[in-house]
Amino acid sequence: MGLLIPEKKIEQLIDENGIRTDGRKVDEIRNFKCAVGVLENAEGSAYVEHGGNKIYAAVYGPREVHPRHMARSDRGILKIYYRMSTFSVFERKSPAPNRREQEISMVLRTALEPMLFLEIYPNSAIEVFVEVVAADGGTRCASATAVALALADAGIPMRDLVTGVAVGLCNEQICLDLNDFEDKAGDADIPCGWVVQQKKIALLQFDGKMTPDQIMQAFEYSLKGATEIYAAQQVALREKYEAIRDIVNPPGSVQRDDDEDEGGDQPYSQQPRDEQRTPAPEGQEGGQPEDQPGEPDGSQPDDQGGDLE
Amino acid sequence: MENLLVHDKQIVTPGTILTTDVASFRPGRGTIREQDAIISVFVGLVQIRSRFINVVPLNGVYLPTVGDKVIGIVYEKTPIKWLVDISSNYVGVLRPQNAMDREFKRQGRGRSQEEQEADEMDQFQVGDVLIAKVISFSRTTDPQITTLGKDLGKVNNGTLMSIPAPKIPRVIGRKGSMIRTLMDDTRCRIVVAQNGRIWLNGAPENVALAKFIIEKIHEEAHTSGLTDRIKEYIVEEKSKRGL
């Protein structure tokens, strides 16, 4: 006989005290942890734990495009491969890519693309592999969080990070950060990807039924949740370097001014030119700039007075 | 400095607002201006140089620049050129006219044009490691490299290692001070290329020491007092290893 796992009998999603099945209040996010630089072979990588979700993201590139015919001569392309491991869910998931994975790969790409400056990478591809090794509701949101972290870790210039968190409707109440059970049993599910500082949306999907008032509250809750997660993302990106610095340059110790150490030509990574014009109007982040730079930033423009000597 | 939201050498992340005082400050490398703010586009170190705010990235792929010394590995050979992996999203192209040295040309005297051309492409094979220089590169043309010149050409021995291209200036040091210390104290020949690759040659235990020290520089590239600390590390490691 197979393994018997007793199923918790869940009477209601939210009890009379406003407490949810996992003990949270309606406007609380699940536990969140993240780290970067976790995969040696990748240019940049991230690991995210969000609730029971455990997700890896690995960035390779910018590098040559394969197959060649997909290359664009005016800009780089972003390719995202979202896959769930066969053991990430209770019932073994077949390893063949399914339509949901294709959809999420596309959704993640449309969310992250506007954050990048793809015009500085003609004929190149940035490939991101997302592997969900444990799933617990809201994987696409947690994946967006992980992909943003991995891209930043890879040294790819970005306008800002993207932070994912879902919000939904359970028992007529707006609930922040649905867990797996609430996701399946609730009345609506809105995965969101926020650009927190600008209060803009990068990823948005909707499944279910809500009134306009409920939707406004949902956005309020999800921004609140995203703000907490964004802070954790920033800490993770800095921590990789600050941890080392704290050991060798303990705070308070006197340090010789070390600019003298830097030498040779400063091979800055490919980066966007100073955008003298104001950015595109709201909702159109990252469109192609009309005034394309004639050359990549290998030859610096004159306004770069900030050269290291 | 007032009006700045960050200080020099602070580690920042993409989207971090560096200042809202766009009148006093100009966006430098690694930053962009978004309406009323200058923001960072990298995970990197803030660098304030009078009116310019730069952010030096701590990771990234190599961007070819004319004049750079690069270490490449031949990965494809066509009848008219070699394609060389220079650790970038752009592929280095080496043409025979940029690869034929005097020795080769001298052997060619007295032979027909066709015979010479047939042998032109024999010089380098797939898998060869070359120390080369970037001679041209633009948005529409792949980087052209040359192996003609002082200290350029194929390497036949030694070891290769790689670190992210943005960390290379730290390995070189001001006016080459760091690399000179490294070579003297580890008794190795070291060639540091801008594309993140480093070639070393010497006795195995010395090369192992040099690689260890270079990894240390890579890890601590963003910290202060590095030159002195590296000198200490070398002394420490040498005694640990009995060198």
Tab-separated table of C-alpha atoms in Angstrom, chain A residues 31-256:
chain	number	residue	atom	x	y	z
A	31	ASN	CA	8.395	34.151	5.200
A	32	PHE	CA	10.834	35.333	2.593
A	33	LYS	CA	14.544	34.657	2.186
A	34	CYS	CA	16.858	35.207	-0.736
A	35	ALA	CA	20.510	35.004	-1.705
A	36	VAL	CA	22.537	35.728	-4.843
A	37	GLY	CA	25.644	34.263	-6.414
A	38	VAL	CA	24.585	30.739	-5.520
A	39	LEU	CA	25.474	29.021	-8.818
A	40	GLU	CA	29.122	29.137	-9.888
A	41	ASN	CA	28.666	28.448	-13.571
A	42	ALA	CA	26.163	31.197	-14.210
A	43	GLU	CA	27.020	34.838	-14.837
A	44	GLY	CA	24.500	35.729	-12.141
A	45	SER	CA	22.178	33.657	-9.991
A	46	ALA	CA	19.663	33.832	-7.185
A	47	TYR	CA	17.831	31.546	-4.794
A	48	VAL	CA	14.490	32.564	-3.358
A	49	GLU	CA	12.402	30.988	-0.601
A	50	HIS	CA	8.942	32.486	-0.460
A	51	GLY	CA	6.517	30.555	1.721
A	52	GLY	CA	7.131	26.965	0.698
A	53	ASN	CA	8.424	27.980	-2.722
A	54	LYS	CA	12.080	27.254	-3.403
A	55	ILE	CA	13.245	28.729	-6.666
A	56	TYR	CA	16.583	29.075	-8.432
A	57	ALA	CA	17.257	31.546	-11.234
A	58	ALA	CA	20.430	31.443	-13.350
A	59	VAL	CA	21.485	34.080	-15.860
A	60	TYR	CA	23.778	33.296	-18.770
A	61	GLY	CA	24.909	36.143	-20.943
A	62	PRO	CA	24.873	38.405	-22.664
A	63	ARG	CA	26.124	35.842	-25.131
A	64	GLU	CA	25.693	34.733	-28.717
A	65	VAL	CA	22.183	33.885	-29.843
A	66	HIS	CA	21.326	30.293	-30.690
A	67	PRO	CA	19.545	29.646	-33.020
A	68	ARG	CA	21.185	32.399	-35.056
A	69	HIS	CA	18.035	33.441	-36.895
A	70	MET	CA	16.538	34.709	-33.660
A	71	ALA	CA	19.261	37.330	-33.284
A	72	ARG	CA	18.237	40.953	-33.697
A	73	SER	CA	20.770	43.367	-35.108
A	74	ASP	CA	19.371	46.382	-33.271
A	75	ARG	CA	19.050	44.990	-29.773
A	76	GLY	CA	19.571	41.994	-27.557
A	77	ILE	CA	16.882	39.475	-26.708
A	78	LEU	CA	15.803	38.194	-23.331
A	79	LYS	CA	14.853	34.540	-23.097
A	80	ILE	CA	13.372	33.048	-19.978
A	81	TYR	CA	12.926	29.325	-19.399
A	82	TYR	CA	10.602	28.636	-16.473
A	83	ARG	CA	10.399	24.984	-15.468
A	84	MET	CA	9.087	23.105	-12.480
A	85	SER	CA	11.082	20.150	-11.231
A	86	THR	CA	9.235	16.854	-11.335
A	87	PHE	CA	9.425	16.655	-7.548
A	88	SER	CA	8.366	20.245	-6.898
A	89	VAL	CA	4.737	19.288	-6.379
A	90	PHE	CA	2.999	16.437	-4.599
A	91	GLU	CA	1.911	14.625	-7.742
A	92	ARG	CA	4.962	14.123	-9.961
A	93	LYS	CA	4.990	16.709	-12.674
A	94	SER	CA	5.999	15.408	-16.072
A	95	PRO	CA	9.363	16.826	-17.180
A	96	ALA	CA	8.025	17.838	-20.579
A	97	PRO	CA	7.398	21.604	-20.823
A	98	ASN	CA	3.680	22.288	-20.610
A	99	ARG	CA	1.582	25.269	-21.628
A	100	ARG	CA	1.552	26.783	-18.176
A	101	GLU	CA	5.357	26.836	-18.115
A	102	GLN	CA	5.421	28.411	-21.562
A	103	GLU	CA	2.931	31.025	-20.426
A	104	ILE	CA	4.855	31.866	-17.293
A	105	SER	CA	8.112	32.055	-19.255
A	106	MET	CA	6.488	34.616	-21.519
A	107	VAL	CA	4.909	36.531	-18.650
A	108	LEU	CA	8.248	36.761	-16.858
A	109	ARG	CA	9.914	37.989	-20.013
A	110	THR	CA	7.380	40.775	-20.550
A	111	ALA	CA	7.798	41.757	-16.923
A	112	LEU	CA	11.590	41.957	-16.919
A	113	GLU	CA	12.320	43.204	-20.430
A	114	PRO	CA	11.359	46.844	-19.761
A	115	MET	CA	13.810	46.932	-16.876
A	116	LEU	CA	16.735	46.195	-19.159
A	117	PHE	CA	18.556	48.264	-21.760
A	118	LEU	CA	18.524	45.658	-24.501
A	119	GLU	CA	19.585	48.160	-27.139
A	120	ILE	CA	23.138	48.009	-25.807
A	121	TYR	CA	23.435	44.315	-26.682
A	122	PRO	CA	22.811	43.955	-30.419
A	123	ASN	CA	23.089	40.386	-31.700
A	124	SER	CA	23.214	38.995	-28.205
A	125	ALA	CA	20.951	37.042	-25.898
A	126	ILE	CA	20.461	37.090	-22.168
A	127	GLU	CA	19.137	33.705	-21.086
A	128	VAL	CA	17.532	33.115	-17.718
A	129	PHE	CA	16.732	29.643	-16.429
A	130	VAL	CA	14.203	29.408	-13.619
A	131	GLU	CA	13.881	26.134	-11.770
A	132	VAL	CA	11.132	25.689	-9.214
A	133	VAL	CA	12.320	22.908	-6.942
A	134	ALA	CA	9.438	23.267	-4.492
A	135	ALA	CA	6.101	24.909	-5.284
A	136	ASP	CA	3.653	26.439	-2.834
A	137	GLY	CA	1.422	28.922	-4.605
A	138	GLY	CA	2.604	32.130	-6.234
A	139	THR	CA	5.554	30.598	-8.081
A	140	ARG	CA	5.432	33.098	-10.910
A	141	CYS	CA	5.672	35.984	-8.475
A	142	ALA	CA	8.539	34.457	-6.567
A	143	SER	CA	10.177	33.663	-9.915
A	144	ALA	CA	9.968	37.291	-10.996
A	145	THR	CA	11.685	38.236	-7.763
A	146	ALA	CA	14.395	35.646	-8.402
A	147	VAL	CA	14.956	36.607	-12.037
A	148	ALA	CA	15.403	40.274	-11.128
A	149	LEU	CA	17.947	39.327	-8.491
A	150	ALA	CA	19.861	37.067	-10.844
A	151	LEU	CA	20.000	39.690	-13.605
A	152	ALA	CA	21.326	42.283	-11.183
A	153	ASP	CA	23.846	39.795	-9.815
A	154	ALA	CA	25.075	39.160	-13.363
A	155	GLY	CA	26.075	42.797	-13.710
A	156	ILE	CA	23.439	43.513	-16.331
A	157	PRO	CA	22.321	47.133	-16.077
A	158	MET	CA	18.717	47.524	-14.913
A	159	ARG	CA	16.421	50.441	-14.255
A	160	ASP	CA	15.279	48.800	-11.034
A	161	LEU	CA	14.340	45.415	-9.602
A	162	VAL	CA	11.001	43.676	-9.998
A	163	THR	CA	9.309	42.262	-6.906
A	164	GLY	CA	6.566	39.667	-7.115
A	165	VAL	CA	3.756	38.951	-4.692
A	166	ALA	CA	0.241	37.656	-5.246
A	167	VAL	CA	-2.953	38.849	-3.656
A	168	GLY	CA	-6.414	37.327	-3.760
A	169	LEU	CA	-9.895	36.957	-2.428
A	170	CYS	CA	-10.819	34.429	0.261
A	171	ASN	CA	-14.160	34.470	2.026
A	172	GLU	CA	-14.876	37.946	0.643
A	173	GLN	CA	-11.664	39.234	2.208
A	174	ILE	CA	-8.632	40.492	0.352
A	175	CYS	CA	-5.668	38.358	1.374
A	176	LEU	CA	-2.045	39.159	0.738
A	177	ASP	CA	0.361	36.493	-0.529
A	178	LEU	CA	-1.835	33.459	-1.064
A	179	ASN	CA	-0.459	30.085	-0.070
A	180	ASP	CA	-1.082	27.005	-2.166
A	181	PHE	CA	-4.379	26.103	-0.512
A	182	GLU	CA	-5.775	29.645	-0.694
A	183	ASP	CA	-4.666	29.863	-4.314
A	184	LYS	CA	-6.706	26.818	-5.230
A	185	ALA	CA	-9.710	27.306	-2.940
A	186	GLY	CA	-10.055	31.102	-3.056
A	187	ASP	CA	-12.307	33.227	-5.243
A	188	ALA	CA	-9.703	35.318	-7.040
A	189	ASP	CA	-5.963	35.399	-7.567
A	190	ILE	CA	-3.950	38.372	-8.760
A	191	PRO	CA	-0.227	37.762	-9.270
A	192	CYS	CA	1.591	41.109	-9.286
A	193	GLY	CA	5.097	42.181	-10.113
A	194	TRP	CA	5.938	45.619	-8.765
A	195	VAL	CA	8.637	48.159	-9.503
A	196	VAL	CA	8.359	49.218	-5.910
A	197	GLN	CA	10.095	52.590	-5.820
A	198	GLN	CA	8.169	53.913	-8.764
A	199	LYS	CA	4.941	52.217	-7.693
A	200	LYS	CA	4.606	50.768	-11.190
A	201	ILE	CA	3.427	47.354	-12.311
A	202	ALA	CA	5.636	45.043	-14.383
A	203	LEU	CA	3.571	41.869	-14.130
A	204	LEU	CA	-0.176	41.586	-13.705
A	205	GLN	CA	-2.613	38.729	-14.176
A	206	PHE	CA	-6.091	38.158	-12.874
A	207	ASP	CA	-8.113	35.041	-12.299
A	208	GLY	CA	-11.554	35.179	-10.650
A	209	LYS	CA	-14.097	37.801	-9.743
A	210	MET	CA	-13.749	41.021	-7.759
A	211	THR	CA	-15.482	44.340	-7.316
A	212	PRO	CA	-13.636	47.562	-8.239
A	213	ASP	CA	-13.302	48.455	-4.540
A	214	GLN	CA	-11.784	45.090	-3.800
A	215	ILE	CA	-9.307	45.535	-6.624
A	216	MET	CA	-8.122	48.853	-5.238
A	217	GLN	CA	-7.592	47.274	-1.860
A	218	ALA	CA	-5.813	44.368	-3.484
A	219	PHE	CA	-3.297	46.715	-5.105
A	220	GLU	CA	-2.733	48.464	-1.803
A	221	TYR	CA	-2.019	45.177	-0.043
A	222	SER	CA	0.225	43.815	-2.757
A	223	LEU	CA	2.328	46.991	-2.860
A	224	LYS	CA	2.739	46.764	0.891
A	225	GLY	CA	3.921	43.164	0.589
A	226	ALA	CA	6.208	43.952	-2.332
A	227	THR	CA	7.833	46.783	-0.405
A	228	GLU	CA	8.936	44.374	2.322
A	229	ILE	CA	10.303	41.901	-0.206
A	230	TYR	CA	12.116	44.619	-2.179
A	231	ALA	CA	14.054	45.607	0.919
A	232	ALA	CA	15.154	41.991	1.330
A	233	GLN	CA	16.230	41.835	-2.332
A	234	GLN	CA	18.446	44.880	-1.938
A	235	VAL	CA	20.044	43.483	1.198
A	236	ALA	CA	20.818	40.185	-0.549
A	237	LEU	CA	22.512	41.918	-3.491
A	238	ARG	CA	24.710	44.018	-1.233
A	239	GLU	CA	25.387	41.349	1.346
A	240	LYS	CA	27.498	39.291	-1.014
A	241	TYR	CA	30.063	42.091	-0.992
A	242	GLU	CA	29.408	43.736	2.349
A	243	ALA	CA	30.029	40.482	4.186
A	244	ILE	CA	33.591	40.417	2.891
A	245	ARG	CA	34.112	44.098	3.415
A	246	ASP	CA	32.944	43.897	7.021
A	247	ILE	CA	35.621	41.324	7.744
A	248	VAL	CA	38.566	43.042	6.112
A	249	ASN	CA	37.518	46.660	6.643
A	250	PRO	CA	35.820	46.526	10.037
A	251	PRO	CA	33.744	49.659	10.588
A	252	GLY	CA	35.674	52.278	12.480
A	253	SER	CA	39.102	51.207	11.307
A	254	VAL	CA	41.192	53.787	9.520
A	255	GLN	CA	41.735	53.042	5.849
A	256	ARG	CA	44.253	54.510	3.502
